[in-house]
Amino acid sequence: MRWIVASAWPYINAVPHLGTLIQVLSSDVYARYRRKKGDSVVFVSGSDEHGTPIEIEAIKKGISPKELTDKMHSYVSDLFERFGISYDNYTRTESPTHVKFVQEFYMKVYENGHIFEKETEQLYCPNDKMFLPDRFVIGTCPYCGYEKAHGDQCDRCGRLLNPTDLINPRCAICGAEPELRRTKHWFFDLPKFSDKLKEYIESNEQLPDNARAMSLSMIEDGLKPRSITRDNKWGIPAPFPGAEGKTIYVWMEAVLGYVSAVKEHFERLGKPEEFNEFWKGKDTKSIYFIGKDNIPFHTLIFPALLMASEEGYILPYNVASTEFLLFEGEKFSKRERIGIWLDEALALLPADYWRFYMIYIRPETKDANFAWDDMVAKINDELNDTLGNLIHRVLSFIKSRYDGVVPEAQLDEESEEMLKEAKEIAKRIEENLERVKLRDALKEFLEMARLGNRFFNSREPWRDIKENRARADSTVVASFNLLRAMACYMHIFMPFSAEKLWRMMGLDGEPAPLSDAFNIVAGVQLREVEPLFHKVSKEELQEKLEEIRERGEVLSARE
RNA sequence: AGCGGGGUGGGGCAGCCUGGUAGCCCGCCGGGCUCAUAACCCGGAGGUCGGUGGUUCAAAUCCACCCCCCGCUACCA
């Protein structure tokens, strides 16, 4: 089976925070799982780097948008690599392949007759010489009198607004008074695809309930045409006749990155023909990891665009959406410094600790909360004590009592029984991964450690070693092979630790594919053994974070 | 306002679709073990499953209404 695994493209006006990491990590866990199952996987994402907020950020910093995103893209790519995200291609929307692909794609859709143009009136800032997105107009709310209402919605009374409703409207960037100007835009005729989309969603059983319900109700309410163009300077030039000076709206452009990134991947490999096999192949499935706010884009607009291109691209097989992550009960906020940013996170703890905890609290059914106390408890009690200690007690037992060599031994019935139980757990891990229940899969994985601890306790090999050597041998071989299987599954969730464990166990290469996880191995000479994890303390972590911020040790702390 | 998600022992969650002894982790109490990172294992206490009404022999699970929390509402990305 071929798989295209993708995560939503992070917008890189700033360093991403932990909330962003959820999608990125989820997709990585899934991609690693598919590879470990032997599937052919292309795992892609990239930096979303066009649009107004980045233009403004660049103006603030006194550099060009390109300079800003060059820097941010390389910084963010490096962060993801350090988090162990196994992208086959982490690209960017400035990539020439992407730019060319987007332009050709939209020309195709245009020629197919799914795009029309329309004149509208929009607020324009004569000072900044740009049209203002609704969000970038500030004024007094006509309903409640709030003076800092945004053009799309009043943050105080919650009413939806048009920017022209505002009393005393001002440009959010410079404060100047904007003026109404006529402008022409190109629209994608989304409503035309309503029936096809409905059919697609209804027949796509693995779509999560929340995605299906939301999408169908939007179709029911009536879809509206979506504008494709913007008057921004920073973006991909719109290719339509008469659209000189216009760019493609970032959203309508970034989603196509899922396609262009795979194309680019195969071009780099020197096998451009495989792109079509992947993206148009009958035996390819695609899965997208996104936040719930992104659902309509992936279940409606993106599939409709793919249909409209009439190129035969496969439609999304699954759109794995999560709820949101809160930070100590509040929303992440850059301005108020609520949250932890990815560079800070890596300065605090090894990537696997974050991978473990983030998947552990993955917001699958409802909004989840990051809490220091909870993170410390999970790391100390589960990652360190339950899992880390099992590994260490087994390996150090082999070190001290067996000179570090796993004995060749016949497994007795109890040992066989334990491994059989471990296989049952492994099966449940895989079932959960198949259903994208990553949190449950991780929790099942911890069950393997509990099983190992229970087994080791009840067998008391430290006693057998003196009185019943054969029984001790069996315990040791069974425990060692449980760890070996665990390393294979751990490799999906915590790749760095799994590889380290594999080496400590005296095994070569990297943790085996899942089909080989339970093949019994003996006679191995262990390498140097040391604890895989250590405990953490909330106070130390928070102090360290303070320090990082005060000293501006990482980019996000200096922003 | 509309739409979506949630309200389960002290904390964090699962179960609800496919009704029938309320499950997991942490914490707490008691015991065991000493190989291991004071780690591990066993047992126990603790819940009228947001409220009210209904369907049913039987409801955390289905239906109706209500209360509370969170998010989204498509030109922020």
XYZ file of C-alpha atoms (C1' of nucleotides) in Angstrom:
636
model
C 0.000 0.000 0.000
C 1.119 3.561 -0.760
C 0.491 6.335 1.725
C 0.701 10.088 1.535
C 0.929 11.313 5.111
C 0.711 15.051 5.677
C 0.399 17.544 8.474
C -1.008 21.040 8.199
C 1.596 23.551 7.105
C 2.728 25.756 9.958
C 2.526 29.488 9.381
C 5.981 30.736 10.130
C 5.507 34.348 11.114
C 6.793 33.132 14.477
C 8.306 30.042 16.058
C 5.521 27.444 16.451
C 4.367 26.518 19.947
C 3.390 23.201 21.474
C -0.111 23.340 19.999
C 1.353 23.207 16.514
C 3.464 20.268 17.518
C 0.386 18.090 18.060
C -0.371 17.773 14.343
C 3.242 17.479 13.375
C 3.896 14.759 15.923
C 0.692 12.900 15.189
C 1.522 12.709 11.535
C 5.047 11.564 12.335
C 3.808 8.776 14.585
C 1.434 7.675 11.868
C 4.077 7.842 9.139
C 6.514 5.864 11.262
C 3.835 3.273 11.927
C 3.064 2.823 8.241
C 6.723 2.439 7.395
C 7.169 -0.066 10.196
C 4.278 -2.014 8.714
C 6.121 -2.119 5.419
C 3.999 0.402 3.512
C 5.474 2.802 1.008
C 5.162 6.237 2.587
C 5.760 9.789 1.480
C 5.459 12.101 4.455
C 5.308 15.796 3.649
C 4.681 19.223 5.007
C 6.220 22.643 4.689
C 6.336 26.219 5.813
C 3.383 28.387 4.931
C 5.112 31.675 4.324
C 2.950 34.057 2.309
C 0.239 36.476 3.336
C -0.347 39.651 5.265
C 0.851 38.702 8.771
C 4.275 37.818 7.436
C 4.455 40.992 5.369
C 3.677 42.961 8.481
C 6.123 41.045 10.618
C 8.804 41.770 8.044
C 7.957 45.480 7.998
C 8.252 45.519 11.793
C 11.671 43.948 11.603
C 12.746 46.165 8.733
C 13.567 43.294 6.403
C 11.935 41.829 3.322
C 9.340 39.057 3.704
C 11.667 36.712 1.850
C 14.533 37.430 4.243
C 12.218 36.768 7.145
C 10.859 33.486 5.838
C 14.262 32.258 4.667
C 15.438 32.577 8.208
C 12.283 31.195 9.784
C 12.013 28.280 7.415
C 15.500 27.038 8.126
C 14.985 27.569 11.844
C 11.692 25.683 11.916
C 12.984 22.867 9.686
C 15.830 22.371 12.093
C 13.441 22.275 15.067
C 11.314 19.599 13.457
C 14.376 17.555 12.705
C 15.425 17.791 16.315
C 11.974 16.623 17.338
C 12.577 13.541 15.234
C 9.903 14.353 12.661
C 10.633 11.998 9.795
C 9.480 14.132 6.887
C 10.459 12.861 3.479
C 10.087 16.425 2.329
C 9.585 19.445 4.535
C 9.415 22.174 1.947
C 8.025 25.693 1.742
C 5.521 27.658 -0.274
C 8.334 29.709 -1.845
C 9.734 26.547 -3.390
C 9.889 27.021 -7.181
C 8.229 23.634 -7.644
C 5.316 24.735 -5.488
C 4.973 28.138 -7.134
C 4.955 26.626 -10.595
C 2.601 23.849 -9.558
C 0.094 26.235 -8.012
C 0.036 28.483 -11.057
C -0.396 25.602 -13.469
C -2.993 23.992 -11.248
C -5.155 27.110 -11.070
C -4.811 27.728 -14.784
C -6.140 24.224 -15.324
C -9.077 24.883 -13.007
C -9.626 28.200 -14.794
C -9.614 26.555 -18.201
C -12.025 23.940 -16.910
C -14.443 26.773 -16.209
C -14.583 26.683 -12.421
C -13.241 30.151 -11.772
C -15.000 33.479 -12.339
C -14.126 37.085 -11.615
C -16.079 39.660 -9.686
C -15.596 43.260 -8.614
C -15.844 44.112 -4.931
C -15.249 47.107 -2.720
C -12.665 46.810 -0.016
C -10.928 49.030 2.467
C -7.532 50.247 1.355
C -4.855 51.914 3.428
C -3.366 54.781 1.426
C -0.444 55.001 3.823
C 0.636 51.348 3.675
C -0.516 51.186 0.059
C -2.359 47.931 0.545
C -5.840 46.471 0.749
C -6.649 45.470 4.292
C -7.966 42.041 5.237
C -11.035 42.382 7.459
C -9.046 41.403 10.475
C -6.672 44.302 9.889
C -9.241 47.015 10.182
C -9.929 48.277 13.686
C -12.726 50.581 14.747
C -15.646 51.123 17.068
C -18.238 48.394 17.178
C -21.600 49.797 16.040
C -23.428 47.460 18.433
C -21.583 47.696 21.739
C -19.293 50.674 21.250
C -16.093 48.717 21.841
C -13.309 50.811 20.333
C -10.971 48.023 19.312
C -13.342 45.847 17.340
C -11.833 44.034 14.378
C -13.347 44.235 10.939
C -14.527 40.638 10.991
C -15.808 40.409 14.525
C -16.104 42.405 17.707
C -14.016 40.749 20.386
C -16.181 42.166 23.144
C -19.757 41.466 22.075
C -18.885 38.660 19.690
C -20.941 39.972 16.809
C -19.843 39.261 13.281
C -19.092 42.434 11.398
C -18.178 43.769 8.019
C -15.241 46.141 8.065
C -17.477 48.812 6.613
C -19.759 48.539 9.671
C -17.067 49.950 11.917
C -17.373 53.506 13.154
C -14.126 55.422 12.740
C -12.264 52.593 10.981
C -8.468 52.615 11.166
C -5.710 50.575 9.637
C -4.479 48.068 12.197
C -0.930 48.472 10.973
C -0.396 52.220 10.875
C -3.596 53.677 12.307
C -4.409 55.706 9.206
C -7.970 56.004 7.966
C -8.612 53.519 5.181
C -10.674 54.305 2.125
C -13.005 52.184 0.049
C -11.633 51.124 -3.282
C -12.932 48.901 -5.990
C -10.954 45.800 -6.708
C -11.461 42.722 -8.810
C -11.054 39.190 -7.525
C -11.135 35.675 -8.888
C -13.445 33.172 -7.230
C -13.537 29.412 -7.129
C -17.009 28.112 -7.870
C -17.271 25.858 -4.839
C -21.099 25.489 -4.823
C -20.856 23.689 -8.150
C -19.270 20.765 -6.337
C -21.843 20.459 -3.554
C -23.374 17.208 -4.763
C -20.081 15.550 -5.502
C -18.682 16.632 -2.156
C -21.709 15.315 -0.342
C -21.340 11.991 -2.048
C -17.625 11.913 -1.307
C -18.094 12.643 2.374
C -20.966 10.248 2.849
C -19.126 7.408 1.190
C -15.883 8.023 3.070
C -16.423 5.980 6.190
C -13.161 6.587 7.978
C -13.655 10.334 8.188
C -14.034 11.212 11.861
C -17.558 11.993 13.007
C -16.791 15.597 13.835
C -15.374 16.239 10.365
C -18.282 14.546 8.651
C -20.967 16.310 10.677
C -19.427 19.721 10.218
C -18.867 19.279 6.502
C -22.317 17.943 5.732
C -24.001 20.716 7.639
C -21.973 23.277 5.722
C -23.075 21.737 2.452
C -26.624 21.728 3.719
C -26.413 25.447 4.563
C -25.170 26.149 1.074
C -21.554 26.597 0.055
C -20.315 29.934 -1.193
C -17.758 30.697 -3.864
C -14.316 31.236 -2.389
C -12.068 34.015 -3.506
C -8.723 32.800 -4.702
C -6.911 36.089 -5.150
C -5.677 38.842 -2.885
C -4.154 42.241 -3.447
C -1.096 41.315 -1.410
C 2.327 41.763 -2.905
C 3.872 38.875 -0.976
C 2.591 35.671 -2.453
C 2.332 33.586 -5.581
C 1.346 35.760 -8.575
C -2.126 34.856 -9.790
C -1.811 33.388 -13.296
C -5.224 34.444 -14.605
C -5.501 36.802 -17.581
C -5.987 40.304 -16.245
C -4.901 39.404 -12.751
C -1.551 41.166 -12.867
C -0.506 42.405 -9.449
C -2.746 39.944 -7.618
C -1.511 36.991 -5.600
C -3.131 33.713 -4.646
C -4.714 33.703 -1.212
C -2.403 31.770 1.114
C -4.950 29.176 2.130
C -5.945 28.345 -1.417
C -2.298 27.968 -2.216
C -0.860 26.221 0.829
C -3.277 23.265 0.639
C -1.891 22.464 -2.780
C 1.443 22.027 -1.076
C 0.360 18.524 -0.188
C 0.543 17.742 -3.874
C 3.536 19.846 -4.860
C 5.661 18.597 -1.959
C 5.260 15.006 -3.136
C 6.089 16.098 -6.665
C 9.184 17.855 -5.419
C 10.170 14.823 -3.362
C 10.197 12.542 -6.396
C 11.912 15.124 -8.573
C 14.714 15.317 -6.056
C 14.987 11.535 -6.047
C 15.296 11.702 -9.822
C 12.096 9.704 -10.264
C 9.535 12.305 -11.357
C 7.303 9.650 -12.900
C 6.539 8.202 -9.467
C 4.691 11.373 -8.545
C 1.747 10.414 -10.702
C 1.789 6.848 -9.447
C 1.485 8.175 -5.940
C -0.956 11.006 -6.331
C -3.174 9.364 -8.911
C -2.716 5.749 -7.936
C -5.640 3.518 -7.066
C -3.689 1.898 -4.270
C -2.627 5.155 -2.628
C -4.292 6.537 0.453
C -3.788 10.015 1.844
C -4.193 11.170 5.413
C -4.022 14.723 6.757
C -3.380 15.691 10.366
C -5.018 18.976 11.237
C -6.707 20.960 13.999
C -10.478 21.111 14.070
C -10.499 24.676 12.774
C -9.116 23.359 9.503
C -11.727 20.744 8.779
C -13.701 22.526 6.041
C -10.557 23.287 4.128
C -9.610 19.645 3.991
C -12.997 18.016 3.557
C -14.559 20.569 1.202
C -12.288 23.077 -0.453
C -9.270 20.866 -1.019
C -11.250 17.913 -2.440
C -13.271 20.295 -4.614
C -10.065 21.813 -5.978
C -8.716 18.364 -6.725
C -11.952 17.504 -8.539
C -11.922 20.798 -10.394
C -8.448 20.161 -11.753
C -9.800 17.051 -13.499
C -6.325 15.584 -13.191
C -7.389 12.400 -11.431
C -5.793 13.201 -8.096
C -6.969 10.987 -5.253
C -9.260 12.570 -2.687
C -8.320 12.578 1.023
C -8.780 9.138 2.529
C -8.799 10.461 6.053
C -8.717 13.847 7.710
C -7.537 13.186 11.229
C -8.527 16.256 13.158
C -7.954 16.993 16.798
C -9.465 19.424 19.233
C -7.284 22.158 20.685
C -4.510 22.200 23.199
C -4.731 24.679 26.056
C -1.857 25.796 28.198
C -2.574 25.668 31.935
C -6.240 26.179 31.105
C -5.672 29.165 28.807
C -5.266 29.706 25.111
C -1.734 29.890 23.785
C -0.829 33.523 23.307
C 2.379 34.861 21.891
C 1.703 38.364 23.077
C 1.004 37.327 26.650
C 3.686 34.649 26.608
C 1.203 31.946 27.511
C 2.619 28.661 26.309
C 5.900 27.024 25.452
C 7.560 27.465 22.094
C 9.290 24.664 20.306
C 12.828 25.955 20.633
C 12.276 26.504 24.340
C 10.841 23.033 24.670
C 13.950 21.441 23.220
C 16.159 23.505 25.476
C 14.221 22.134 28.449
C 13.858 18.426 27.748
C 14.868 15.833 25.160
C 12.498 15.519 22.214
C 11.192 12.108 23.261
C 9.844 13.460 26.544
C 7.754 15.947 24.618
C 6.759 13.344 22.076
C 5.626 11.095 24.886
C 3.631 13.692 26.762
C 2.119 15.392 23.715
C 0.824 12.108 22.345
C -0.293 11.115 25.828
C -2.587 14.151 26.041
C -3.428 14.366 22.332
C -6.787 16.204 22.201
C -8.703 13.434 20.466
C -12.162 13.799 21.926
C -12.054 17.191 23.574
C -9.741 20.091 24.202
C -6.752 18.940 26.204
C -4.752 20.878 28.691
C -1.012 21.139 29.052
C -0.205 21.364 32.748
C 3.241 21.339 34.305
C 2.142 19.174 37.208
C 0.541 16.678 34.912
C 3.491 16.542 32.550
C 5.934 16.011 35.380
C 3.730 13.280 36.844
C 3.367 11.450 33.534
C 7.063 11.638 32.766
C 8.114 10.541 36.230
C 5.548 7.857 36.920
C 4.934 6.348 33.541
C 7.804 7.137 31.237
C 10.514 6.889 33.837
C 9.271 4.531 36.546
C 7.102 2.096 34.670
C 8.902 1.997 31.338
C 12.419 3.222 32.066
C 12.825 1.202 35.187
C 11.643 -2.028 33.587
C 14.239 -1.622 30.882
C 16.930 -0.825 33.372
C 16.141 -3.612 35.825
C 16.126 -6.247 33.108
C 19.266 -5.061 31.368
C 21.247 -4.456 34.537
C 20.196 -7.898 35.771
C 21.681 -9.421 32.633
C 24.770 -7.262 33.111
C 25.388 -8.263 36.704
C 24.236 -11.888 36.691
C 24.954 -12.994 33.162
C 28.029 -10.960 32.332
C 25.924 -9.036 29.897
C 25.169 -11.999 27.653
C 21.604 -13.097 27.029
C 21.600 -16.869 27.609
C 20.448 -19.372 24.995
C 17.509 -20.940 26.745
C 14.346 -22.905 26.188
C 11.320 -20.802 27.109
C 9.072 -22.434 29.669
C 5.314 -22.283 29.519
C 4.926 -19.211 31.717
C 7.440 -17.279 29.639
C 5.700 -18.257 26.410
C 2.436 -17.215 27.988
C 3.818 -13.777 28.867
C 5.071 -13.182 25.340
C 1.749 -14.299 23.974
C 0.079 -11.701 26.141
C 2.538 -9.109 24.874
C 1.528 -9.973 21.321
C -2.080 -9.373 22.253
C -1.134 -5.935 23.538
C 0.876 -5.286 20.380
C -2.181 -6.163 18.347
C -4.207 -3.626 20.268
C -1.503 -0.993 19.731
C -1.753 -1.574 16.004
C -5.535 -1.523 16.010
C -5.488 1.821 17.739
C -2.882 3.182 15.339
C -5.004 2.037 12.400
C -7.909 4.005 13.786
C -5.612 6.968 14.487
C -6.243 6.655 18.197
C -2.666 7.527 18.955
C -3.210 8.242 22.608
C -4.754 4.858 23.248
C -1.985 3.233 21.269
C 0.626 4.853 23.477
C -1.237 3.808 26.604
C -1.401 0.249 25.361
C 2.315 0.434 24.791
C 2.780 1.260 28.465
C 0.750 -1.864 29.225
C 3.611 -3.860 27.776
C 5.894 -2.359 30.396
C 3.415 -3.195 33.137
C 3.245 -6.723 31.841
C 7.013 -6.939 31.937
C 7.189 -5.631 35.483
C 4.525 -8.056 36.648
C 6.299 -10.958 34.987
C 9.701 -10.063 36.374
C 8.260 -9.640 39.861
C 6.370 -12.880 40.001
C 9.203 -14.912 38.493
C 11.790 -13.582 40.950
C 14.814 -14.409 38.801
C 17.130 -13.010 41.516
C 16.065 -16.019 43.549
C 16.130 -18.548 40.719
C 19.627 -17.539 39.771
C 20.856 -19.385 42.846
C 18.428 -22.309 42.934
C 16.899 -22.838 39.517
C 19.140 -21.582 36.772
C 17.016 -22.880 33.885
C 13.994 -20.993 35.140
C 16.002 -17.804 35.570
C 17.342 -18.218 32.046
C 13.850 -18.468 30.667
C 12.782 -15.356 32.576
C 15.719 -13.411 31.254
C 15.315 -14.480 27.645
C 11.586 -13.757 27.725
C 12.107 -10.359 29.364
C 14.874 -9.440 26.961
C 12.690 -10.318 24.006
C 9.823 -8.363 25.443
C 12.130 -5.350 25.538
C 13.183 -6.049 21.988
C 9.571 -6.028 20.835
C 8.939 -2.910 22.887
C 11.846 -1.143 21.194
C 10.167 -1.780 17.834
C 6.921 -0.217 18.977
C 8.705 2.502 20.922
C 10.420 3.486 17.702
C 7.075 4.797 16.464
C 6.520 7.083 19.433
C 9.985 7.841 20.798
C 12.520 7.182 18.053
C 15.615 8.512 19.805
C 15.107 6.427 22.928
C 14.134 3.350 20.973
C 17.320 3.514 18.946
C 19.373 4.045 22.058
C 17.680 1.075 23.713
C 18.293 -1.069 20.657
C 22.011 -0.272 20.800
C 22.205 -0.884 24.553
C 20.618 -4.256 23.981
C 23.503 -5.151 21.724
C 21.363 -5.233 18.603
C 22.472 -3.789 15.286
C 20.834 -1.434 12.853
C 17.640 0.138 14.042
C 14.560 -1.337 15.728
C 13.053 -4.026 13.508
C 9.850 -3.830 11.445
C 6.746 -4.894 13.328
C 6.552 -8.211 11.513
C 9.890 -9.103 13.114
C 9.182 -7.654 16.562
C 8.486 -10.978 18.248
C 11.124 -13.159 16.658
C 13.073 -14.623 19.576
C 16.682 -13.545 19.886
C 19.281 -14.919 22.337
C 23.025 -15.094 22.836
C 23.393 -11.336 22.437
C 26.148 -9.391 24.181
C 24.791 -6.174 25.727
C 26.569 -2.882 25.259
C 26.955 -0.214 27.938
C 23.732 -0.018 29.977
C 22.435 3.212 31.475
C 19.015 4.540 32.419
C 17.062 5.601 29.348
C 15.049 8.303 31.106
C 15.375 10.366 34.231
C 12.942 12.144 36.495
C 12.163 15.790 36.101
C 11.065 18.457 38.539
C 8.572 21.165 37.854
C 10.560 23.788 39.741
C 13.748 23.064 37.851
C 11.976 23.119 34.513
C 10.248 26.385 35.247
C 13.440 27.985 36.502
C 15.265 26.847 33.431
C 12.536 28.271 31.219
C 12.781 31.596 33.034
C 16.490 31.640 32.417
C 16.125 30.807 28.756
C 13.697 33.684 28.379
C 15.691 36.189 30.375
C 18.862 35.457 28.514
C 17.095 35.211 25.172
C 18.826 31.907 24.540
C 16.468 30.861 21.774
C 14.841 32.768 18.947
C 11.290 32.669 20.286
C 12.494 34.227 23.535
C 13.904 37.163 21.601
C 10.836 37.827 19.466
C -27.410 33.452 17.496
C -26.219 29.065 14.544
C -23.115 24.837 14.359
C -19.561 21.378 16.666
C -17.258 19.177 21.121
C -17.439 18.365 26.359
C -19.614 17.857 31.723
C -18.022 10.150 34.800
C -14.703 8.707 42.427
C -9.570 14.095 45.095
C -6.821 15.184 39.910
C -6.437 13.572 34.607
C -9.209 10.459 31.288
C -11.879 5.790 28.817
C -16.745 3.660 28.311
C -21.913 6.081 25.344
C -22.506 4.713 18.256
C -23.924 -1.685 18.948
C -28.512 -0.376 26.550
C -27.577 -5.383 31.176
C -21.573 -6.354 37.321
C -18.731 1.663 36.191
C -12.829 0.831 33.764
C -7.617 3.088 33.387
C -3.416 6.309 35.183
C -2.057 9.439 39.272
C -2.951 10.367 44.411
C -4.419 8.012 49.301
C -4.381 3.512 52.885
C -2.441 -1.536 53.881
C 0.775 -5.598 52.388
C 4.797 -8.085 49.419
C 9.659 -7.976 47.039
C 14.820 -6.335 47.152
C 16.892 -7.410 40.383
C 16.168 -2.071 39.426
C 16.344 5.087 38.753
C 13.128 4.932 47.080
C 11.895 2.001 41.455
C 8.402 -2.762 40.900
C 4.112 -6.144 42.311
C -0.581 -7.364 45.140
C -4.915 -5.789 47.880
C -8.257 -1.811 49.738
C -11.143 2.777 50.528
C -13.400 6.363 47.357
C -18.386 7.565 42.118
C -26.853 8.207 43.103
C -21.826 8.826 35.623
C -24.283 17.948 35.018
C -30.047 18.446 36.115
C -35.188 17.048 35.237
C -38.616 14.035 32.768
C -39.474 9.909 29.341
C -38.728 4.954 26.631
C -37.424 -0.029 28.640
C -37.738 -5.846 32.585
C -33.040 -2.895 32.616
C -29.823 3.698 30.948
C -23.481 6.679 32.140
C -25.259 4.483 27.510
C -31.533 5.807 23.691
C -35.270 10.285 23.461
C -36.904 15.399 25.131
C -36.084 19.783 27.677
C -32.767 22.626 30.755
C -27.936 24.309 33.102
C -22.588 24.970 32.754
C -17.592 24.904 30.013
C -14.784 25.191 25.311
C -14.203 26.009 20.132
C -15.764 27.398 15.115
C -18.800 30.662 11.987
C -15.846 30.352 5.909
C -11.223 37.899 3.449
C -6.440 35.859 10.452
C -3.636 31.903 9.029
